[in-house]
């Protein structure tokens, strides 16, 4: 998140559509509280919440305050951690609420009068079906028109589209009304410090910069494992699934940061251009690839963390016979000189053995020193939890032999830096206030991701990809082990 050494953001009005929802309370408000605590918000900063639910300003403020009272304790794991009352009171008095319809012009006309010529950010914390009515309303009523000293920006949460065609249509629709530099397509994974650190690790350390290629790297794994189920969001998850929810968004973002070429400059467009090229270079999946390099799974009843949990089809708002995957693993390659013949293994799933998001980069076997097989050097980037980096290297075992043993060199964020409880939205909100799109997706990045998974979506629609059951609390479908095994590799164990 931005530090106190960062400049204060310009005076801005943050308009949150869907302000009565969970995202505002759980992610946006704590992030704004942290920014306020670091004195990064202007005195003229203001939040206008808009939703259909009837609520007064005081009720809206009280609802946010109720959650904030436990936020710092939950995030820090310290029950004695207290809310910074000064920071919260500063923010709370800048919160207001309006009950209004997203489809009526009067909503936007009243909002326009209230904003005047001030800078504004419109944050769409709403289901995807509400995107178009809101952006149409903003456009039709002139709310996105910018003046010489006035900025207007819109932030859109995932999912940005449902398939390749709908992503293209949504981009074309928005770009027909707004400029690309006004559109901020958010992926909250990019707000994580550990994800942002991927580029710093690559380009800020000669040790890795010179070996970050297929000449030295044997394989790469990206894992996003969850212990939770659909958490009462069955109606959202049923038409979505793991592929749309995680792979095309979060994991492809991580993949692009690992594989992109060094950008010509540190500008947002230079970085995003290289990210787009990386995703576009993914080798298209053939029909044969789909059968051998993609595994879909769905959790059945089992035990997670010592607690019995139901199967996916027993969850609320889930069809009793459902074809939605809660697990997806895939093997892919990139058609670039840097990554020629290097396999990338991606997997994500719900109700797995543990909660863990990590990148595992396995280097090629040493070619000198000993004829005996030794462990390959492995770099593990722990994105969450226990954020940090572990590098496994070989060292000589003390004694009279030349035996080597793999040992871990470990770095933990909480040991090296003073980390405050945060949601990952701090950097994302700060950047949209100052107009920095580095951590936001451009249209071509979004469309490239959907294009690469479209063959999987088509195969699923045609019932050509089997859905494999796996017990809740396990490591996923056993058949997924075949993806790395065929190349002499194996998944890093979750536990």
XYZ file of C-alpha atoms in Angstrom:
495
model
C 0.000 0.000 0.000
C 1.135 3.618 -0.451
C 3.430 4.799 2.329
C 3.402 8.073 4.177
C 6.194 9.245 1.862
C 3.729 9.242 -1.053
C 2.148 12.551 -2.043
C -1.387 13.324 -0.928
C -3.955 12.490 -3.604
C -5.838 15.369 -5.277
C -9.236 16.337 -3.896
C -11.692 13.744 -5.222
C -15.269 12.628 -4.717
C -15.541 8.834 -4.663
C -19.010 7.777 -5.843
C -19.689 4.138 -4.961
C -22.529 2.449 -6.816
C -23.629 -0.559 -4.750
C -22.500 1.083 -1.515
C -24.789 -1.006 0.691
C -23.046 -4.207 -0.407
C -20.345 -6.379 1.063
C -17.469 -5.101 -1.087
C -17.841 -1.539 0.210
C -17.916 -2.587 3.849
C -15.285 -5.319 3.683
C -12.736 -3.881 1.225
C -13.272 -0.266 0.203
C -13.961 1.287 3.584
C -10.977 -0.300 5.386
C -8.750 0.774 2.479
C -9.998 4.360 2.721
C -9.484 4.246 6.488
C -5.854 3.208 5.962
C -5.304 5.938 3.373
C -6.796 8.468 5.783
C -4.538 7.199 8.572
C -1.524 7.759 6.333
C -2.723 11.295 5.516
C -3.001 10.503 1.806
C -6.518 11.870 1.286
C -7.221 15.548 0.710
C -9.297 17.551 3.188
C -11.920 17.948 0.450
C -12.190 14.184 -0.087
C -15.746 12.844 0.026
C -17.595 9.540 -0.435
C -21.096 9.382 -1.891
C -22.689 5.964 -1.587
C -25.531 5.043 -3.929
C -27.729 1.932 -3.686
C -31.370 1.005 -3.919
C -31.630 0.147 -0.209
C -33.270 2.849 1.897
C -30.758 4.243 4.390
C -29.888 7.593 5.988
C -26.380 9.049 6.111
C -26.191 8.156 9.794
C -27.298 4.576 9.169
C -24.736 4.197 6.373
C -21.985 5.556 8.600
C -23.053 3.277 11.440
C -23.028 0.203 9.215
C -19.460 0.944 8.128
C -18.335 1.759 11.679
C -19.732 -1.535 12.974
C -17.488 -3.505 10.623
C -14.471 -1.240 11.081
C -14.499 -1.843 14.834
C -13.395 -5.442 14.191
C -11.370 -4.911 11.003
C -7.989 -4.203 12.575
C -8.373 -7.097 15.022
C -9.314 -9.590 12.307
C -6.591 -8.535 9.876
C -3.805 -8.254 12.457
C -4.807 -11.327 14.470
C -4.422 -9.188 17.597
C -7.586 -8.810 19.684
C -6.018 -5.860 21.509
C -5.518 -3.891 18.281
C -7.670 -0.766 18.441
C -9.216 1.294 15.689
C -7.515 4.638 15.099
C -10.435 6.804 16.162
C -8.905 9.976 14.728
C -8.507 8.455 11.260
C -11.952 6.852 11.342
C -13.763 9.979 12.538
C -12.003 11.992 9.814
C -13.323 9.565 7.207
C -16.731 8.948 8.745
C -17.831 12.584 8.554
C -17.063 12.509 4.820
C -19.462 9.601 4.152
C -22.922 10.227 2.747
C -25.558 7.997 1.207
C -28.307 8.282 -1.414
C -31.021 5.732 -2.102
C -31.577 5.727 -5.855
C -32.167 3.627 -8.943
C -29.277 2.915 -11.316
C -31.597 3.103 -14.334
C -33.270 6.496 -13.826
C -31.823 9.687 -15.343
C -32.834 11.651 -12.256
C -30.207 9.717 -10.246
C -27.425 10.964 -12.495
C -28.830 14.476 -12.879
C -28.960 14.953 -9.117
C -25.464 13.509 -8.826
C -24.189 15.893 -11.517
C -25.528 18.891 -9.601
C -23.887 17.683 -6.421
C -20.494 17.068 -8.020
C -20.312 20.317 -9.929
C -16.857 20.569 -11.490
C -15.020 18.520 -8.882
C -12.823 15.494 -9.638
C -14.813 12.276 -9.364
C -14.191 8.534 -9.400
C -17.198 6.297 -10.027
C -16.672 2.865 -8.468
C -19.019 0.126 -9.690
C -19.303 -2.248 -6.723
C -22.258 -3.972 -8.387
C -23.059 -7.263 -10.175
C -21.887 -7.308 -13.791
C -25.436 -7.027 -15.156
C -25.605 -3.522 -13.637
C -22.449 -2.283 -15.413
C -24.085 -1.105 -18.629
C -27.059 0.745 -17.063
C -24.630 2.699 -14.864
C -22.031 3.565 -17.524
C -24.852 4.492 -19.908
C -26.322 6.765 -17.242
C -22.976 8.398 -16.560
C -22.422 9.015 -20.265
C -25.936 10.197 -21.132
C -25.892 12.767 -18.345
C -22.421 14.128 -19.018
C -20.868 12.910 -15.785
C -17.719 11.623 -17.478
C -16.930 14.862 -19.274
C -13.565 16.214 -18.138
C -12.535 19.837 -17.927
C -9.107 21.433 -18.051
C -8.632 20.850 -14.322
C -11.265 18.180 -13.751
C -10.828 14.408 -14.002
C -13.591 11.815 -14.271
C -12.786 8.089 -13.994
C -14.781 4.877 -13.694
C -13.671 1.720 -11.873
C -15.160 -1.624 -12.903
C -14.826 -4.804 -10.855
C -14.466 -8.242 -12.410
C -15.913 -10.136 -14.148
C -15.280 -7.959 -17.202
C -17.259 -10.054 -19.625
C -18.450 -13.661 -19.545
C -16.536 -14.904 -22.605
C -14.360 -13.509 -25.394
C -17.218 -12.030 -27.415
C -18.876 -10.310 -24.439
C -15.533 -8.863 -23.274
C -14.978 -7.359 -26.731
C -18.515 -5.982 -26.797
C -18.199 -4.440 -23.331
C -14.863 -2.842 -24.214
C -16.217 -1.467 -27.487
C -19.295 -0.120 -25.740
C -17.282 1.678 -23.079
C -14.622 2.956 -25.456
C -17.383 4.386 -27.593
C -18.300 6.637 -24.655
C -15.113 7.119 -22.622
C -11.393 7.377 -23.227
C -9.200 4.402 -22.287
C -7.412 6.574 -19.719
C -10.750 7.090 -17.933
C -11.470 3.349 -17.572
C -9.977 1.448 -14.636
C -10.631 -2.302 -14.880
C -9.730 -3.566 -11.427
C -8.221 -6.899 -10.409
C -7.682 -6.909 -6.660
C -4.791 -9.390 -6.957
C -2.733 -6.534 -8.396
C -3.249 -4.622 -5.154
C -1.362 -7.255 -3.170
C 2.134 -6.175 -2.175
C 3.453 -9.660 -2.909
C 2.099 -9.572 -6.464
C 3.558 -6.117 -7.048
C 6.871 -7.444 -5.731
C 7.176 -9.932 -8.625
C 8.484 -7.210 -10.933
C 10.760 -5.818 -8.231
C 12.229 -9.267 -7.645
C 12.780 -9.869 -11.361
C 14.144 -6.546 -12.471
C 15.674 -5.297 -9.237
C 18.000 -8.254 -8.649
C 20.754 -9.205 -11.101
C 20.723 -12.671 -9.532
C 17.276 -13.376 -11.000
C 17.226 -11.020 -13.978
C 19.945 -12.976 -15.774
C 18.437 -16.420 -15.106
C 14.750 -15.614 -15.690
C 14.343 -17.631 -18.895
C 13.986 -21.107 -20.354
C 17.729 -21.663 -20.452
C 17.753 -21.823 -16.655
C 14.128 -22.440 -15.604
C 12.641 -25.928 -15.846
C 9.002 -25.193 -14.981
C 6.670 -22.728 -13.266
C 3.651 -23.452 -11.064
C 0.993 -20.946 -10.000
C -1.406 -22.156 -7.305
C -4.409 -20.409 -5.743
C -5.968 -22.826 -3.248
C -8.886 -22.011 -0.967
C -10.417 -23.904 1.938
C -13.738 -22.062 1.688
C -16.665 -23.113 -0.458
C -18.921 -20.705 -2.321
C -19.798 -18.916 0.933
C -23.470 -18.338 0.161
C -22.644 -17.007 -3.332
C -24.016 -19.988 -5.234
C -26.131 -17.815 -7.525
C -22.973 -15.969 -8.611
C -20.739 -19.015 -8.797
C -23.042 -21.309 -10.772
C -22.690 -19.417 -14.095
C -19.082 -18.483 -13.326
C -16.919 -21.346 -12.051
C -13.211 -21.465 -11.285
C -12.076 -20.770 -14.844
C -13.916 -17.461 -15.132
C -13.543 -16.511 -11.479
C -9.820 -17.144 -11.016
C -7.852 -18.270 -14.079
C -8.723 -15.598 -16.645
C -8.430 -12.868 -14.024
C -6.047 -13.380 -11.121
C -3.813 -16.204 -12.324
C -3.309 -14.787 -15.809
C -2.307 -11.492 -14.184
C 0.310 -13.272 -12.104
C 1.435 -15.224 -15.175
C 1.900 -12.023 -17.178
C 4.082 -10.458 -14.473
C 6.272 -13.565 -14.359
C 6.657 -13.872 -18.114
C 6.535 -10.377 -19.605
C 9.573 -8.846 -21.255
C 11.253 -5.914 -19.487
C 9.168 -2.818 -20.318
C 10.886 0.030 -22.163
C 9.951 2.422 -19.340
C 8.140 2.273 -16.001
C 5.090 4.004 -17.467
C 1.692 2.366 -17.101
C 1.280 1.854 -20.838
C 4.764 0.367 -21.311
C 4.165 -2.154 -18.537
C 0.660 -3.020 -19.717
C 1.857 -3.447 -23.282
C 4.319 -6.123 -22.167
C 1.675 -7.815 -20.026
C -0.673 -7.947 -23.001
C 2.066 -9.432 -25.199
C 2.764 -12.118 -22.578
C -0.870 -13.265 -22.437
C -1.215 -13.066 -26.213
C 1.808 -15.381 -26.534
C 0.063 -18.267 -24.742
C -0.033 -21.137 -27.230
C -3.682 -21.799 -28.240
C -5.155 -25.020 -26.868
C -5.962 -27.618 -29.530
C -8.679 -30.248 -29.081
C -5.962 -32.715 -28.061
C -4.531 -30.207 -25.580
C -7.944 -29.736 -24.031
C -8.171 -33.449 -23.208
C -4.637 -33.770 -21.860
C -3.786 -30.351 -20.436
C -6.992 -29.223 -18.725
C -8.614 -30.814 -15.658
C -11.959 -29.665 -14.241
C -13.176 -30.740 -10.818
C -16.029 -30.250 -8.379
C -15.844 -30.789 -4.612
C -17.951 -33.365 -2.839
C -18.650 -33.608 0.889
C -15.577 -33.924 3.068
C -13.652 -32.526 6.012
C -11.824 -29.195 6.000
C -9.821 -28.078 9.032
C -11.507 -30.758 11.110
C -15.021 -29.679 10.146
C -17.449 -31.664 8.007
C -18.603 -29.640 4.995
C -21.189 -30.316 2.267
C -20.464 -30.941 -1.380
C -20.874 -28.178 -3.940
C -24.288 -29.370 -5.114
C -25.547 -29.256 -1.508
C -24.681 -25.554 -1.222
C -27.422 -22.901 -1.238
C -28.479 -21.628 -4.679
C -26.590 -24.423 -6.465
C -28.356 -26.834 -8.830
C -28.595 -30.409 -7.498
C -26.933 -31.565 -10.719
C -24.393 -28.923 -11.662
C -21.724 -28.822 -14.357
C -19.845 -25.914 -12.760
C -16.191 -26.541 -11.908
C -14.871 -25.530 -8.489
C -11.357 -26.660 -9.443
C -9.383 -26.118 -12.593
C -5.811 -27.060 -13.473
C -4.107 -26.466 -16.792
C -0.767 -26.850 -18.497
C 0.240 -24.222 -21.005
C 3.232 -22.880 -22.913
C 4.247 -19.494 -24.270
C 5.442 -18.927 -27.808
C 8.365 -16.614 -27.024
C 12.135 -17.070 -27.237
C 12.472 -16.487 -23.487
C 10.022 -19.237 -22.507
C 10.417 -21.743 -25.332
C 9.549 -25.283 -24.099
C 8.968 -24.184 -20.468
C 5.697 -25.633 -19.118
C 3.495 -23.458 -16.910
C 1.122 -25.226 -14.538
C -1.862 -23.298 -13.162
C -4.347 -24.612 -10.618
C -7.059 -23.137 -8.458
C -9.824 -24.642 -6.396
C -12.238 -24.314 -3.519
C -12.500 -26.603 -0.474
C -8.894 -27.743 -0.824
C -6.562 -28.963 1.914
C -5.247 -25.510 2.798
C -5.448 -21.854 1.866
C -2.397 -20.931 -0.158
C -1.472 -18.754 -3.126
C 2.063 -19.215 -4.353
C 4.374 -19.295 -7.350
C 6.907 -22.110 -7.606
C 9.776 -21.584 -10.056
C 11.916 -24.686 -10.479
C 15.342 -24.215 -12.015
C 17.148 -26.804 -14.096
C 19.383 -29.388 -12.477
C 23.012 -28.394 -11.757
C 25.400 -29.741 -14.412
C 28.579 -29.778 -12.343
C 30.032 -30.687 -8.911
C 28.704 -34.196 -8.531
C 27.442 -37.095 -10.586
C 24.869 -37.878 -7.923
C 21.412 -36.370 -8.466
C 20.785 -33.266 -6.398
C 17.679 -31.225 -5.768
C 16.917 -28.485 -8.259
C 17.022 -24.909 -6.982
C 13.479 -23.762 -6.350
C 12.138 -20.257 -5.796
C 8.819 -20.095 -3.930
C 6.949 -16.790 -3.857
C 4.283 -16.942 -1.146
C 1.561 -14.464 -2.090
C -0.750 -15.385 0.798
C -0.812 -16.185 3.663
C 2.602 -15.935 5.408
C 3.746 -13.626 2.631
C 7.374 -14.073 1.711
C 9.993 -15.723 -0.464
C 11.904 -18.977 -0.013
C 14.877 -19.960 -2.169
C 15.976 -23.571 -1.911
C 19.692 -24.027 -2.591
C 22.086 -26.942 -2.187
C 24.681 -26.866 0.583
C 27.343 -29.343 1.675
C 26.418 -31.475 4.653
C 29.063 -31.065 7.400
C 31.460 -34.014 7.507
C 33.986 -35.862 5.405
C 31.746 -36.562 2.396
C 30.674 -34.321 -0.478
C 26.982 -34.941 0.165
C 24.695 -32.043 -0.734
C 21.402 -31.179 0.919
C 18.687 -28.741 -0.071
C 18.314 -25.903 2.435
C 15.931 -22.959 2.567
C 16.846 -19.287 2.494
C 13.715 -17.592 3.777
C 12.399 -14.034 3.777
C 9.132 -13.069 5.470
C 7.432 -9.755 4.885
C 6.288 -9.414 8.479
C 9.854 -9.912 9.694
C 11.385 -7.364 7.327
C 8.701 -4.674 7.187
C 6.145 -3.133 9.487
C 2.912 -4.357 7.946
C -0.398 -2.758 8.818
C -3.705 -4.603 8.358
C -4.913 -3.883 4.828
C -7.268 -5.157 2.136
C -5.043 -4.728 -0.927
C -7.341 -1.980 -2.221
C -5.235 0.818 -0.735
C -2.817 1.015 -3.660
C -5.618 0.526 -6.175
C -7.737 3.373 -4.801
C -4.773 5.690 -4.352
C -3.668 5.056 -7.934
C -7.063 5.831 -9.429
C -7.176 9.075 -7.415
C -3.803 10.157 -8.849
C -4.507 8.778 -12.348
C -1.964 5.930 -12.439
C -3.262 2.923 -14.442
C -0.243 0.637 -13.907
C -2.166 -1.754 -11.646
C -5.279 -1.709 -13.827
C -6.064 -3.756 -16.919
C -6.209 -2.315 -20.412
C -8.756 -3.540 -22.977
C -6.244 -5.693 -24.879
C -5.143 -7.502 -21.699
C -8.740 -8.402 -20.854
C -9.543 -9.585 -24.374
C -6.337 -11.632 -24.689
C -7.161 -13.559 -21.514
C -10.680 -14.417 -22.640
C -9.410 -15.412 -26.090
C -7.017 -17.959 -24.572
C -9.659 -19.672 -22.414
C -12.444 -19.562 -25.029
C -11.602 -23.074 -26.331
C -12.145 -24.405 -22.791
C -15.472 -22.580 -22.477
C -16.561 -23.969 -25.840
C -15.548 -27.512 -24.905
C -17.476 -27.275 -21.632
C -20.559 -25.959 -23.450
C -20.328 -28.980 -25.788
C -19.872 -31.422 -22.866
C -16.419 -32.413 -24.118
C -14.575 -31.893 -20.821
C -15.305 -34.268 -17.972
C -15.962 -32.945 -14.473
C -13.939 -34.920 -11.903
C -15.149 -35.159 -8.283
C -12.755 -34.534 -5.407
C -13.358 -34.714 -1.682
C -13.434 -31.438 0.224
C -10.200 -31.150 2.203
C -8.120 -32.972 -0.439
C -5.553 -31.646 -2.915
C -8.042 -31.800 -5.783
C -8.789 -34.459 -8.413
C -6.018 -37.040 -8.494
C -6.045 -37.000 -12.291
C -4.644 -33.445 -12.157
C -1.315 -34.997 -11.114
C -0.948 -36.152 -14.729
C -0.460 -32.604 -15.994
C 3.047 -32.158 -14.568
C 3.887 -35.878 -14.372
C 3.903 -36.285 -18.149
C 6.895 -33.940 -18.271
C 8.645 -35.456 -15.267
C 7.389 -32.802 -12.847
C 5.017 -32.830 -9.896
C 2.829 -30.366 -8.060
C 4.258 -28.851 -4.911
C 2.147 -30.316 -2.098
C -0.432 -28.039 -0.540
C 0.299 -29.394 2.928
